[in-house]
Amino acid sequence: MSHATNSQFGRTVLRPLAKATECTTLEWANTFTRELPGDAALEEAPYAALEKQESDELTVDVPEVLLRASREVRGLWSWAVSEQHENPQLISVSPSGAQLIGLSASAFWQNADIAAMAWSGSTRLAGSNMWAHNYGGHQFSIWAGQLGDGRAMSLGETVHNNIRWEVQLKGAGPTPYVRMADGYAVRRSSIREYLAAEHMHALNVPTARSLSLVFTDRVVVREERELGAVVARIAPSWVRFGSFELPASRADHATTQKLADYVIRYHYPDITHNPYIQLLERAVTNTARMVARWQCVGFCHGVMNTDNMSILGLTIDYGPFAFLDAYDPDFVCNHSDYSGRYAFNEQPRVALWNLTRLAAPLAALINRSTDSSESETVNVITDALNAFGPQFNAEYARVMCRKFGLFGEARDDDVDAVVQPFLDLLAEAGTDYTYAMRTLCSVPEALSSNTVDAVVDGLALRSQNIACDVTVWKRRMSEYFTTVYGPRLKMENADDVGAMMKRENPNFVLRNWVAQDIIERADKGDHAWVDQMLKLLTDHAFDDHAPMGMEDAEKYAGPVPSWGEGLQCSCSS
């Protein structure tokens, strides 16, 4: 490759070291860049080159075009360098996210200016050599070739309490995978992702985690001019299905095998025999459980491309996601999804389709490692994929039964006989899903006090389908409670079942209209509201009322405002 030699692209300005504080000091234990093949066009980390220089200047003889311009890369990663951001401001820190990597939120706030510089990428954490992942993917079922992290950079890996965490900055600047974009993120999408990851964890859904949110005064152009932000996020690994697909698409089976061996070594160390079929089986199991929990909490991902599917079965890449308002199985949250491919009720099917794409690059490894015939390999892969349905159904039944107060031994027909009839009634009337599930917690008491009709009246008031015959619907809902749900609930013989159900059915959920209200308050200068809402959506999501000092958030458990009905987002962020 010929390198650019003009003054603009011939050298790269690096970031100065962050001041050492409790919130900027981590022990790095990097394995990804050490053990896996990377970008041959730039073998040495830019900061390693800096350390060899005798001068104190921050400019190195590394062509900037190699770090910030889109190009094809043969390897699983490329070195990256973040950019300076104007006026970074620390907006929020997740206390539980910080604890995962041995830090404390208080240390961030005690050194807020230093933290804002470091966790926006404007300064560099000591020992960090940033890189960006390279992967491909099927987008809306079409192979898209090389994609990669165009605006996410990994600072490094750190191990705390024997758990490995890969720390990333999203929106810190462009990488070699930026394609036609700019490498930055805007405030609205950053608020959504930052809050969503921590909220999903509080809802007991497998997910990547958030660490911090920093606003900047960088002007970022999307549909209009907006201001920028950087999210620090963490996960045990950011390897995706598409990480395997890309080298396999280039017939680079050696790299595919190295990646598979790496994932097994660091993330599934208990796998000891038939490793590649077991890797697929773990992906099937974890993905089935993740998507089952999505369906239970009413979460719609919006862009389930294979490059957005974690090999560990974690929810990642919160883009145009939404939580259901009205219960609508056909709901599409991404207004760019014209065909409804990623509709709410399609998510299990798409997850299995994506797993089938993952199975393809693993097939050659399975075939070689087991000395199997092609037909035998097809059979073991088919068996692994066929396990998705039963595992999804089992997890869905387990979680939904708990949401319905059925905490004892589940019956085989609980989903079909108890859960689904209720959901069908919600769908018919367009009833608010979160409200309906929370209201379900009051039904045990209503059944014993003969006040079911009042509960049904409340459900009817939170229903949107004006074509539904409300009188008939209310009668059928009352009959369901008294003749279907009530008798099944009596079999439990549980005390205070309603209170137990409240720990399964959240009251405060990050619906699109809630997120939009938070964003608009932040746009008007109420930045503290973001951090307060992090606390509401994590520590208080299952509470009956917003805590003292957050009374304005009480409305987030109320009816969807007219302006918030059916809100959709795009992938523009």
Coordinates of C-alpha atoms in Angstrom, one line a residue:
M1 CA 0.0 0.0 0.0
S2 CA 1.3 3.5 -0.9
H3 CA 1.1 5.9 2.1
A4 CA 0.0 9.5 1.8
T5 CA 2.9 11.8 2.2
N6 CA 1.4 15.3 2.3
S7 CA 1.4 17.2 5.5
Q8 CA -2.3 16.6 6.2
F9 CA -2.1 12.8 6.1
G10 CA 1.6 12.0 6.5
R11 CA 1.6 12.3 10.3
T12 CA -0.9 11.7 13.2
V13 CA -1.4 13.8 16.3
L14 CA -2.0 11.6 19.3
R15 CA -3.8 12.4 22.6
P16 CA -1.9 13.4 25.7
L17 CA -1.9 11.2 28.8
A18 CA -4.8 11.7 31.2
K19 CA -4.0 12.9 34.6
A20 CA -3.7 9.9 36.9
T21 CA -6.7 9.7 39.2
E22 CA -8.8 6.8 40.6
C23 CA -11.1 7.1 37.6
T24 CA -8.4 7.1 34.9
T25 CA -6.2 4.2 36.2
L26 CA -6.8 0.7 35.0
E27 CA -4.7 -2.4 34.8
W28 CA -4.8 -3.6 31.2
A29 CA -4.7 -7.3 30.3
N30 CA -5.0 -7.1 26.6
T31 CA -5.3 -10.4 24.7
F32 CA -7.3 -9.6 21.6
T33 CA -4.6 -7.6 19.8
R34 CA -1.8 -9.7 21.1
E35 CA -3.2 -13.1 20.1
L36 CA -5.3 -12.4 17.0
P37 CA -4.2 -11.2 13.5
G38 CA -4.7 -7.5 12.9
D39 CA -4.3 -4.9 10.2
A40 CA -1.0 -5.6 8.3
A41 CA -0.9 -2.0 7.0
L42 CA -0.1 -0.7 10.5
E43 CA 1.5 -3.3 12.7
E44 CA 2.8 -1.1 15.5
A45 CA 0.5 0.8 17.8
P46 CA 0.8 4.5 17.3
Y47 CA 1.4 5.1 21.0
A48 CA 4.1 2.5 21.0
A49 CA 5.8 4.5 18.2
L50 CA 5.4 7.6 20.4
E51 CA 7.3 6.0 23.2
K52 CA 10.3 5.5 21.0
Q53 CA 10.6 9.1 20.1
E54 CA 13.1 11.2 22.1
S55 CA 11.0 14.4 21.8
D56 CA 7.9 15.3 23.9
E57 CA 5.8 16.1 20.9
L58 CA 2.6 14.1 20.3
T59 CA 2.9 13.7 16.5
V60 CA 4.1 10.4 15.1
D61 CA 5.1 9.3 11.6
V62 CA 2.0 7.3 11.1
P63 CA -0.1 8.3 8.1
E64 CA -3.4 9.6 9.4
V65 CA -5.2 8.1 6.5
L66 CA -4.5 4.6 7.9
L67 CA -6.3 5.5 11.1
R68 CA -9.3 7.6 10.0
A69 CA -10.0 6.8 6.3
S70 CA -12.3 3.9 5.2
R71 CA -10.4 1.0 3.6
E72 CA -10.5 -2.8 3.3
V73 CA -8.6 -4.5 6.1
R74 CA -7.4 -8.1 6.2
G75 CA -7.4 -8.9 9.9
L76 CA -9.7 -8.8 12.9
W77 CA -8.8 -5.4 14.1
S78 CA -7.0 -2.1 13.4
W79 CA -5.2 0.4 15.6
A80 CA -7.2 3.5 16.3
V81 CA -6.7 7.0 17.7
S82 CA -9.4 9.1 19.3
E83 CA -9.9 12.8 18.6
Q84 CA -9.9 15.9 20.7
H85 CA -13.4 17.0 21.6
E86 CA -14.5 20.5 22.3
N87 CA -15.6 21.2 25.9
P88 CA -16.3 17.6 27.1
Q89 CA -18.7 17.5 30.1
L90 CA -19.3 14.5 32.3
I91 CA -23.1 13.9 32.4
S92 CA -23.6 10.6 34.0
V93 CA -21.7 7.6 35.5
S94 CA -23.2 4.2 36.2
P95 CA -22.2 3.2 39.7
S96 CA -22.7 -0.5 39.0
G97 CA -21.0 -0.3 35.6
A98 CA -17.9 1.4 37.2
Q99 CA -17.8 -1.3 39.9
L100 CA -17.5 -4.0 37.3
I101 CA -14.0 -2.8 36.3
G102 CA -12.9 -1.8 39.8
L103 CA -13.7 1.9 39.6
S104 CA -16.2 4.0 41.6
A105 CA -18.7 6.6 40.3
S106 CA -17.7 8.9 43.1
A107 CA -14.1 9.0 41.8
F108 CA -15.5 10.2 38.4
W109 CA -17.5 13.0 40.0
Q110 CA -14.6 14.1 42.3
N111 CA -12.4 14.5 39.2
A112 CA -15.2 15.5 36.7
D113 CA -13.1 17.6 34.3
I114 CA -10.3 15.0 34.2
A115 CA -12.9 12.2 33.7
A116 CA -14.7 14.1 30.9
M117 CA -11.4 14.5 29.0
A118 CA -10.3 10.9 29.5
W119 CA -13.7 9.2 28.9
S120 CA -14.4 11.2 25.7
G121 CA -11.1 10.2 24.3
S122 CA -9.7 13.7 24.4
T123 CA -6.9 12.4 26.6
R124 CA -5.5 8.8 26.7
L125 CA -5.6 6.5 29.7
A126 CA -2.1 5.3 30.6
G127 CA -1.2 2.0 28.9
S128 CA -4.1 2.1 26.5
N129 CA -3.5 1.3 22.8
M130 CA -6.9 1.7 21.2
W131 CA -8.2 -0.6 18.4
A132 CA -11.3 -1.1 16.4
H133 CA -12.9 -4.4 15.6
N134 CA -13.2 -5.6 12.0
Y135 CA -16.3 -7.7 11.1
G136 CA -18.8 -8.2 8.4
G137 CA -22.5 -8.9 8.5
H138 CA -25.8 -9.7 6.9
Q139 CA -27.9 -6.5 7.0
F140 CA -31.6 -7.0 6.4
S141 CA -30.7 -10.5 5.2
I142 CA -28.2 -9.3 2.5
W143 CA -24.5 -9.8 2.9
A144 CA -22.9 -6.4 3.3
G145 CA -19.2 -7.4 3.3
Q146 CA -16.7 -5.6 5.6
L147 CA -18.4 -3.4 8.1
G148 CA -16.4 -3.0 11.4
D149 CA -16.5 -0.5 14.2
G150 CA -16.6 2.8 12.4
R151 CA -17.0 4.9 15.6
A152 CA -16.3 2.5 18.5
M153 CA -12.8 2.1 19.8
S154 CA -11.6 -0.4 22.4
L155 CA -9.4 1.2 25.0
G156 CA -8.3 -2.2 26.3
E157 CA -9.2 -5.3 28.3
T158 CA -9.2 -5.3 32.1
V159 CA -9.8 -8.1 34.5
H160 CA -11.7 -7.5 37.8
N161 CA -13.0 -10.2 40.1
N162 CA -11.8 -12.8 37.6
I163 CA -14.1 -11.3 34.8
R164 CA -12.7 -9.9 31.7
W165 CA -14.1 -6.6 30.4
E166 CA -13.4 -4.9 27.1
V167 CA -13.8 -1.2 27.5
Q168 CA -15.0 0.9 24.5
L169 CA -15.6 4.5 23.6
K170 CA -18.4 5.1 21.1
G171 CA -18.4 8.4 19.2
A172 CA -14.7 9.3 19.9
G173 CA -13.8 9.6 16.2
P174 CA -13.4 7.7 12.9
T175 CA -11.6 4.4 12.3
P176 CA -10.7 2.5 9.1
Y177 CA -14.2 1.1 9.2
V178 CA -16.0 4.4 9.1
R179 CA -17.2 3.9 5.6
M180 CA -19.3 7.0 4.6
A181 CA -19.9 8.2 8.2
D182 CA -17.9 10.5 10.4
G183 CA -17.1 8.4 13.5
Y184 CA -19.0 10.6 15.9
A185 CA -22.3 10.1 17.9
V186 CA -25.0 12.6 18.8
R187 CA -26.4 13.3 22.2
R188 CA -29.9 11.8 21.6
S189 CA -28.7 8.4 20.5
S190 CA -26.0 8.4 23.1
I191 CA -28.5 9.1 25.9
R192 CA -30.7 6.3 24.6
E193 CA -27.9 3.7 24.4
Y194 CA -26.3 4.7 27.7
L195 CA -29.6 4.4 29.6
A196 CA -30.9 1.4 27.8
A197 CA -28.0 -0.9 28.6
E198 CA -28.2 -0.3 32.3
H199 CA -32.0 -0.4 32.3
M200 CA -31.9 -3.8 30.5
H201 CA -29.5 -5.1 33.1
A202 CA -31.9 -4.0 35.8
L203 CA -34.7 -5.9 33.9
N204 CA -32.5 -9.0 34.0
V205 CA -31.9 -9.1 30.3
P206 CA -28.4 -10.1 29.1
T207 CA -26.7 -7.0 27.9
A208 CA -23.5 -5.0 27.4
R209 CA -23.1 -2.4 30.1
S210 CA -22.7 1.4 30.2
L211 CA -19.9 3.1 32.2
S212 CA -20.2 6.8 31.5
L213 CA -21.8 9.5 29.3
V214 CA -19.9 12.6 28.2
F215 CA -21.4 15.5 26.2
T216 CA -19.2 17.5 23.8
D217 CA -19.7 20.7 21.9
R218 CA -18.7 19.0 18.6
V219 CA -21.2 19.8 15.9
V220 CA -22.3 16.6 14.2
V221 CA -24.4 16.6 11.1
R222 CA -27.2 14.1 10.8
E223 CA -30.6 15.0 9.4
E224 CA -29.8 18.4 11.0
R225 CA -26.9 19.9 13.0
E226 CA -26.6 18.3 16.5
L227 CA -24.1 18.3 19.3
G228 CA -21.9 15.3 20.1
A229 CA -21.5 12.8 22.9
V230 CA -19.3 9.8 23.8
V231 CA -20.5 6.7 25.6
A232 CA -18.1 4.5 27.5
R233 CA -19.4 1.0 27.4
I234 CA -18.1 -2.4 28.5
A235 CA -18.7 -6.1 27.7
P236 CA -16.8 -9.3 28.3
S237 CA -16.3 -9.3 24.5
W238 CA -17.5 -7.3 21.5
V239 CA -17.1 -10.2 19.1
R240 CA -20.1 -10.7 16.9
F241 CA -21.5 -13.3 14.5
G242 CA -20.2 -11.1 11.8
S243 CA -16.6 -11.4 13.2
F244 CA -16.7 -15.0 12.1
E245 CA -18.5 -14.3 8.8
L246 CA -16.0 -11.8 7.4
P247 CA -12.8 -14.0 7.4
A248 CA -14.9 -17.0 6.2
S249 CA -16.3 -15.0 3.3
R250 CA -12.6 -14.4 2.3
A251 CA -11.9 -18.2 2.6
D252 CA -9.5 -17.3 5.5
H253 CA -10.4 -20.3 7.6
A254 CA -7.2 -20.0 9.6
T255 CA -8.3 -16.6 11.0
T256 CA -11.8 -18.0 11.6
Q257 CA -10.3 -20.8 13.6
K258 CA -8.0 -18.5 15.6
L259 CA -11.0 -16.3 16.5
A260 CA -13.1 -19.4 17.6
D261 CA -10.2 -20.7 19.7
Y262 CA -9.8 -17.3 21.3
V263 CA -13.5 -17.0 22.2
I264 CA -13.5 -20.5 23.7
R265 CA -10.2 -19.9 25.6
Y266 CA -11.3 -16.7 27.3
H267 CA -15.1 -16.9 27.4
Y268 CA -16.1 -20.6 27.3
P269 CA -13.1 -22.2 29.1
D270 CA -15.1 -25.1 30.2
I271 CA -15.5 -26.4 26.6
T272 CA -13.1 -29.3 26.3
H273 CA -14.2 -31.5 23.5
N274 CA -15.8 -30.9 20.0
P275 CA -15.0 -27.2 20.7
Y276 CA -16.5 -25.7 17.5
I277 CA -19.9 -27.5 17.7
Q278 CA -20.0 -26.6 21.4
L279 CA -19.3 -23.0 20.6
L280 CA -22.2 -23.0 18.3
E281 CA -24.4 -24.7 20.9
R282 CA -23.5 -22.0 23.5
A283 CA -24.3 -19.3 21.0
V284 CA -27.7 -20.9 20.3
T285 CA -28.5 -21.3 24.0
N286 CA -27.4 -17.8 25.1
T287 CA -29.1 -16.2 22.1
A288 CA -32.4 -18.1 22.7
R289 CA -32.4 -17.0 26.3
M290 CA -31.6 -13.4 25.5
V291 CA -34.3 -13.1 22.8
A292 CA -36.9 -14.8 25.1
R293 CA -36.3 -12.2 27.7
W294 CA -36.6 -9.5 25.1
Q295 CA -40.1 -10.8 24.3
C296 CA -41.0 -10.9 28.0
V297 CA -40.2 -7.3 28.7
G298 CA -41.6 -6.1 25.3
F299 CA -38.2 -5.1 23.9
C300 CA -37.8 -4.6 20.1
H301 CA -34.2 -4.3 19.0
G302 CA -34.9 -2.9 15.6
V303 CA -31.8 -3.8 13.7
M304 CA -30.9 -7.5 14.2
N305 CA -28.2 -7.7 11.6
T306 CA -25.6 -10.4 12.2
D307 CA -23.0 -7.7 12.9
N308 CA -25.2 -6.7 15.9
M309 CA -25.4 -10.2 17.4
S310 CA -23.0 -10.9 20.2
I311 CA -21.3 -14.3 20.3
L312 CA -21.9 -14.3 24.0
G313 CA -25.7 -13.7 23.7
L314 CA -25.6 -10.1 25.0
T315 CA -27.8 -7.3 23.8
I316 CA -25.5 -4.9 22.0
D317 CA -25.7 -1.9 19.7
Y318 CA -28.8 -0.1 21.0
G319 CA -29.9 1.9 17.9
P320 CA -33.5 2.3 16.9
F321 CA -34.8 0.1 19.7
A322 CA -38.1 0.5 21.5
F323 CA -40.1 -1.0 24.3
L324 CA -43.7 -1.7 23.4
D325 CA -46.4 0.9 24.3
A326 CA -49.6 -0.8 23.0
Y327 CA -49.2 -4.5 22.8
D328 CA -48.8 -5.1 19.1
P329 CA -46.9 -8.3 18.0
D330 CA -46.3 -6.7 14.6
F331 CA -44.8 -3.5 15.9
V332 CA -41.8 -2.2 14.0
C333 CA -39.6 0.2 15.9
N334 CA -37.1 1.1 13.1
H335 CA -38.7 3.3 10.5
S336 CA -36.1 2.2 8.0
D337 CA -37.4 -1.4 8.3
Y338 CA -39.9 -1.1 5.4
S339 CA -40.6 -4.8 5.2
G340 CA -41.1 -5.4 8.9
R341 CA -38.3 -7.9 9.0
Y342 CA -37.3 -7.0 12.5
A343 CA -40.9 -6.6 13.9
F344 CA -41.4 -7.6 17.5
N345 CA -42.9 -11.0 16.9
E346 CA -40.2 -11.8 14.2
Q347 CA -37.3 -11.5 16.6
P348 CA -37.1 -15.2 17.6
R349 CA -37.2 -16.3 13.9
V350 CA -34.6 -13.7 12.9
A351 CA -32.3 -14.8 15.8
L352 CA -32.4 -18.4 14.5
W353 CA -31.7 -17.1 10.9
N354 CA -28.7 -15.2 12.2
L355 CA -27.5 -18.3 14.1
T356 CA -27.7 -20.2 10.9
R357 CA -25.4 -17.6 9.3
L358 CA -22.9 -18.1 12.2
A359 CA -23.0 -21.9 11.7
A360 CA -21.7 -21.5 8.1
P361 CA -18.2 -20.3 9.1
L362 CA -18.0 -22.8 11.9
A363 CA -19.0 -25.7 9.7
A364 CA -15.5 -26.0 8.1
L365 CA -13.9 -26.0 11.6
I366 CA -16.4 -28.6 12.9
N367 CA -15.7 -30.7 9.8
R368 CA -11.9 -30.6 10.2
S369 CA -11.8 -31.0 14.0
T370 CA -14.1 -34.0 14.1
D371 CA -12.9 -35.6 10.9
S372 CA -16.6 -35.9 10.0
S373 CA -18.1 -36.2 6.6
E374 CA -20.0 -33.3 5.2
S375 CA -23.4 -34.9 5.9
E376 CA -22.3 -35.7 9.5
T377 CA -21.3 -32.1 10.0
V378 CA -24.7 -30.9 8.5
N379 CA -26.5 -33.2 11.0
V380 CA -24.7 -31.9 14.1
I381 CA -25.2 -28.3 13.0
T382 CA -28.8 -29.0 12.3
D383 CA -29.2 -30.6 15.8
A384 CA -27.6 -27.5 17.4
L385 CA -29.8 -25.1 15.6
N386 CA -32.9 -27.2 16.2
A387 CA -32.3 -26.7 19.9
F388 CA -33.1 -23.0 19.6
G389 CA -36.9 -23.4 19.6
P390 CA -37.1 -25.6 22.7
Q391 CA -34.6 -23.4 24.6
F392 CA -36.4 -20.2 23.6
N393 CA -39.8 -21.7 24.6
A394 CA -38.5 -22.9 28.0
E395 CA -36.9 -19.6 28.9
Y396 CA -40.0 -17.6 27.7
A397 CA -42.3 -19.9 29.7
R398 CA -40.1 -19.6 32.8
V399 CA -40.0 -15.8 32.8
M400 CA -43.6 -15.2 31.8
C401 CA -44.9 -17.6 34.4
R402 CA -43.1 -15.6 37.1
K403 CA -44.6 -12.4 35.6
F404 CA -48.0 -14.0 36.0
G405 CA -47.3 -15.0 39.6
L406 CA -46.9 -18.6 38.8
F407 CA -43.7 -19.2 40.9
G408 CA -44.2 -22.9 41.6
E409 CA -43.7 -25.8 39.3
A410 CA -44.8 -24.7 35.8
R411 CA -47.4 -26.7 33.9
D412 CA -46.9 -27.7 30.3
D413 CA -49.9 -25.6 29.1
D414 CA -49.3 -22.5 31.2
V415 CA -48.1 -20.4 28.2
D416 CA -50.9 -21.6 25.9
A417 CA -53.7 -21.7 28.4
V418 CA -52.8 -18.8 30.7
V419 CA -50.3 -16.4 29.2
Q420 CA -51.3 -16.3 25.5
P421 CA -55.0 -15.7 26.0
F422 CA -54.2 -12.6 28.1
L423 CA -51.7 -11.3 25.4
D424 CA -54.3 -11.9 22.7
L425 CA -56.7 -9.7 24.6
L426 CA -54.1 -7.0 24.9
A427 CA -53.3 -7.2 21.2
E428 CA -57.0 -7.0 20.3
A429 CA -57.5 -3.7 22.2
G430 CA -54.0 -2.3 21.8
T431 CA -53.5 -2.2 25.6
D432 CA -50.4 -0.7 27.1
Y433 CA -48.1 -3.7 27.7
T434 CA -46.1 -2.4 30.6
Y435 CA -49.2 -1.1 32.3
A436 CA -51.1 -4.3 31.7
M437 CA -48.3 -6.5 33.2
R438 CA -48.0 -4.2 36.2
T439 CA -51.7 -4.2 36.6
L440 CA -51.7 -8.0 36.6
C441 CA -49.9 -7.7 40.0
S442 CA -53.1 -6.3 41.5
V443 CA -55.4 -9.0 40.1
P444 CA -54.7 -11.6 42.9
E445 CA -56.1 -9.1 45.5
A446 CA -58.9 -8.0 43.2
L447 CA -60.0 -11.6 42.8
S448 CA -60.2 -12.1 46.6
S449 CA -62.1 -8.7 47.0
N450 CA -64.4 -9.0 44.0
T451 CA -63.0 -5.8 42.4
V452 CA -61.9 -7.3 39.1
D453 CA -64.2 -5.0 37.2
A454 CA -62.3 -2.0 38.4
V455 CA -59.0 -3.6 37.2
V456 CA -60.6 -4.2 33.8
D457 CA -61.8 -0.7 33.6
G458 CA -58.3 0.5 34.1
L459 CA -57.0 -1.7 31.4
A460 CA -59.6 -0.4 29.0
L461 CA -58.6 3.2 29.7
R462 CA -55.0 2.3 28.7
S463 CA -56.1 0.7 25.3
Q464 CA -55.7 2.4 22.0
N465 CA -57.7 0.4 19.5
I466 CA -60.8 2.4 18.9
A467 CA -62.2 -0.3 16.6
C468 CA -62.4 -2.7 19.5
D469 CA -65.9 -3.2 21.0
V470 CA -64.9 -2.1 24.5
T471 CA -68.0 -3.5 26.2
V472 CA -67.5 -7.0 24.8
W473 CA -63.7 -6.8 25.4
K474 CA -64.2 -5.9 29.1
R475 CA -66.5 -8.8 29.6
R476 CA -64.1 -11.2 28.0
M477 CA -61.2 -9.9 30.1
S478 CA -63.2 -10.2 33.3
E479 CA -64.1 -13.8 32.3
Y480 CA -60.4 -14.5 31.7
F481 CA -59.5 -13.3 35.1
T482 CA -62.2 -15.3 36.9
T483 CA -62.3 -18.5 34.9
V484 CA -58.8 -18.9 33.6
Y485 CA -56.2 -16.9 35.5
G486 CA -57.8 -17.0 38.9
P487 CA -58.2 -20.8 39.1
R488 CA -54.6 -21.3 37.9
L489 CA -53.3 -18.8 40.5
K490 CA -55.1 -20.6 43.3
M491 CA -53.0 -23.7 42.6
E492 CA -49.9 -21.7 43.7
N493 CA -51.0 -21.3 47.3
A494 CA -48.5 -18.4 47.6
D495 CA -48.8 -15.6 50.1
D496 CA -48.5 -12.0 49.0
V497 CA -48.1 -13.1 45.4
G498 CA -49.0 -9.6 44.1
A499 CA -45.9 -8.1 45.8
M500 CA -43.7 -10.9 44.4
M501 CA -45.1 -10.1 40.9
K502 CA -44.1 -6.5 41.2
R503 CA -40.5 -7.6 41.3
E504 CA -41.0 -9.2 37.9
N505 CA -43.1 -6.5 36.2
P506 CA -41.4 -3.1 36.0
N507 CA -43.4 0.1 36.5
F508 CA -40.9 2.5 34.9
V509 CA -39.7 1.5 31.4
L510 CA -37.5 3.3 28.9
R511 CA -40.1 3.6 26.2
N512 CA -39.4 5.8 23.2
W513 CA -41.5 8.7 24.5
V514 CA -39.8 8.5 27.9
A515 CA -36.4 8.6 26.2
Q516 CA -37.5 11.5 24.1
D517 CA -38.7 13.5 27.1
I518 CA -35.3 12.9 28.8
I519 CA -33.5 14.0 25.6
E520 CA -35.5 17.1 25.3
R521 CA -34.9 18.1 28.9
A522 CA -31.2 17.6 28.3
D523 CA -31.3 19.7 25.2
K524 CA -32.8 22.5 27.3
G525 CA -29.9 22.3 29.7
D526 CA -31.2 19.9 32.3
H527 CA -28.2 17.5 32.1
A528 CA -28.6 16.3 35.6
W529 CA -31.9 14.7 34.7
V530 CA -30.1 12.1 32.6
D531 CA -28.2 10.9 35.7
Q532 CA -31.3 11.0 37.8
M533 CA -33.1 8.9 35.2
L534 CA -30.3 6.3 35.2
K535 CA -31.1 5.9 38.9
L536 CA -34.8 5.7 38.3
L537 CA -34.5 3.1 35.5
T538 CA -32.1 0.9 37.4
D539 CA -32.6 1.2 41.2
H540 CA -36.3 2.1 41.1
A541 CA -37.7 0.5 37.9
F542 CA -39.9 -1.8 39.9
D543 CA -41.1 0.7 42.5
D544 CA -44.7 2.0 42.7
H545 CA -43.6 5.6 42.6
A546 CA -40.7 7.7 41.6
P547 CA -38.4 8.5 44.6
M548 CA -38.2 11.8 46.4
G549 CA -36.6 14.4 44.2
M550 CA -37.7 12.8 41.0
E551 CA -41.4 13.5 41.2
D552 CA -41.5 14.8 37.7
A553 CA -40.7 11.2 36.5
E554 CA -44.0 9.9 37.9
K555 CA -45.5 10.6 34.5
Y556 CA -43.2 8.0 33.0
A557 CA -45.4 5.3 34.5
G558 CA -48.5 7.0 33.2
P559 CA -50.4 7.0 29.8
V560 CA -48.5 7.5 26.6
P561 CA -48.9 11.2 25.6
S562 CA -50.5 11.7 22.2
W563 CA -47.3 13.0 20.8
G564 CA -45.5 9.9 21.9
E565 CA -47.7 7.2 20.4
G566 CA -46.0 5.0 17.8
L567 CA -42.6 6.8 18.0
Q568 CA -40.0 5.2 15.7
C569 CA -36.3 5.8 15.4
S570 CA -33.9 5.4 12.5
C571 CA -30.3 4.1 12.4
S572 CA -29.1 7.7 12.1
S573 CA -27.2 8.5 15.3

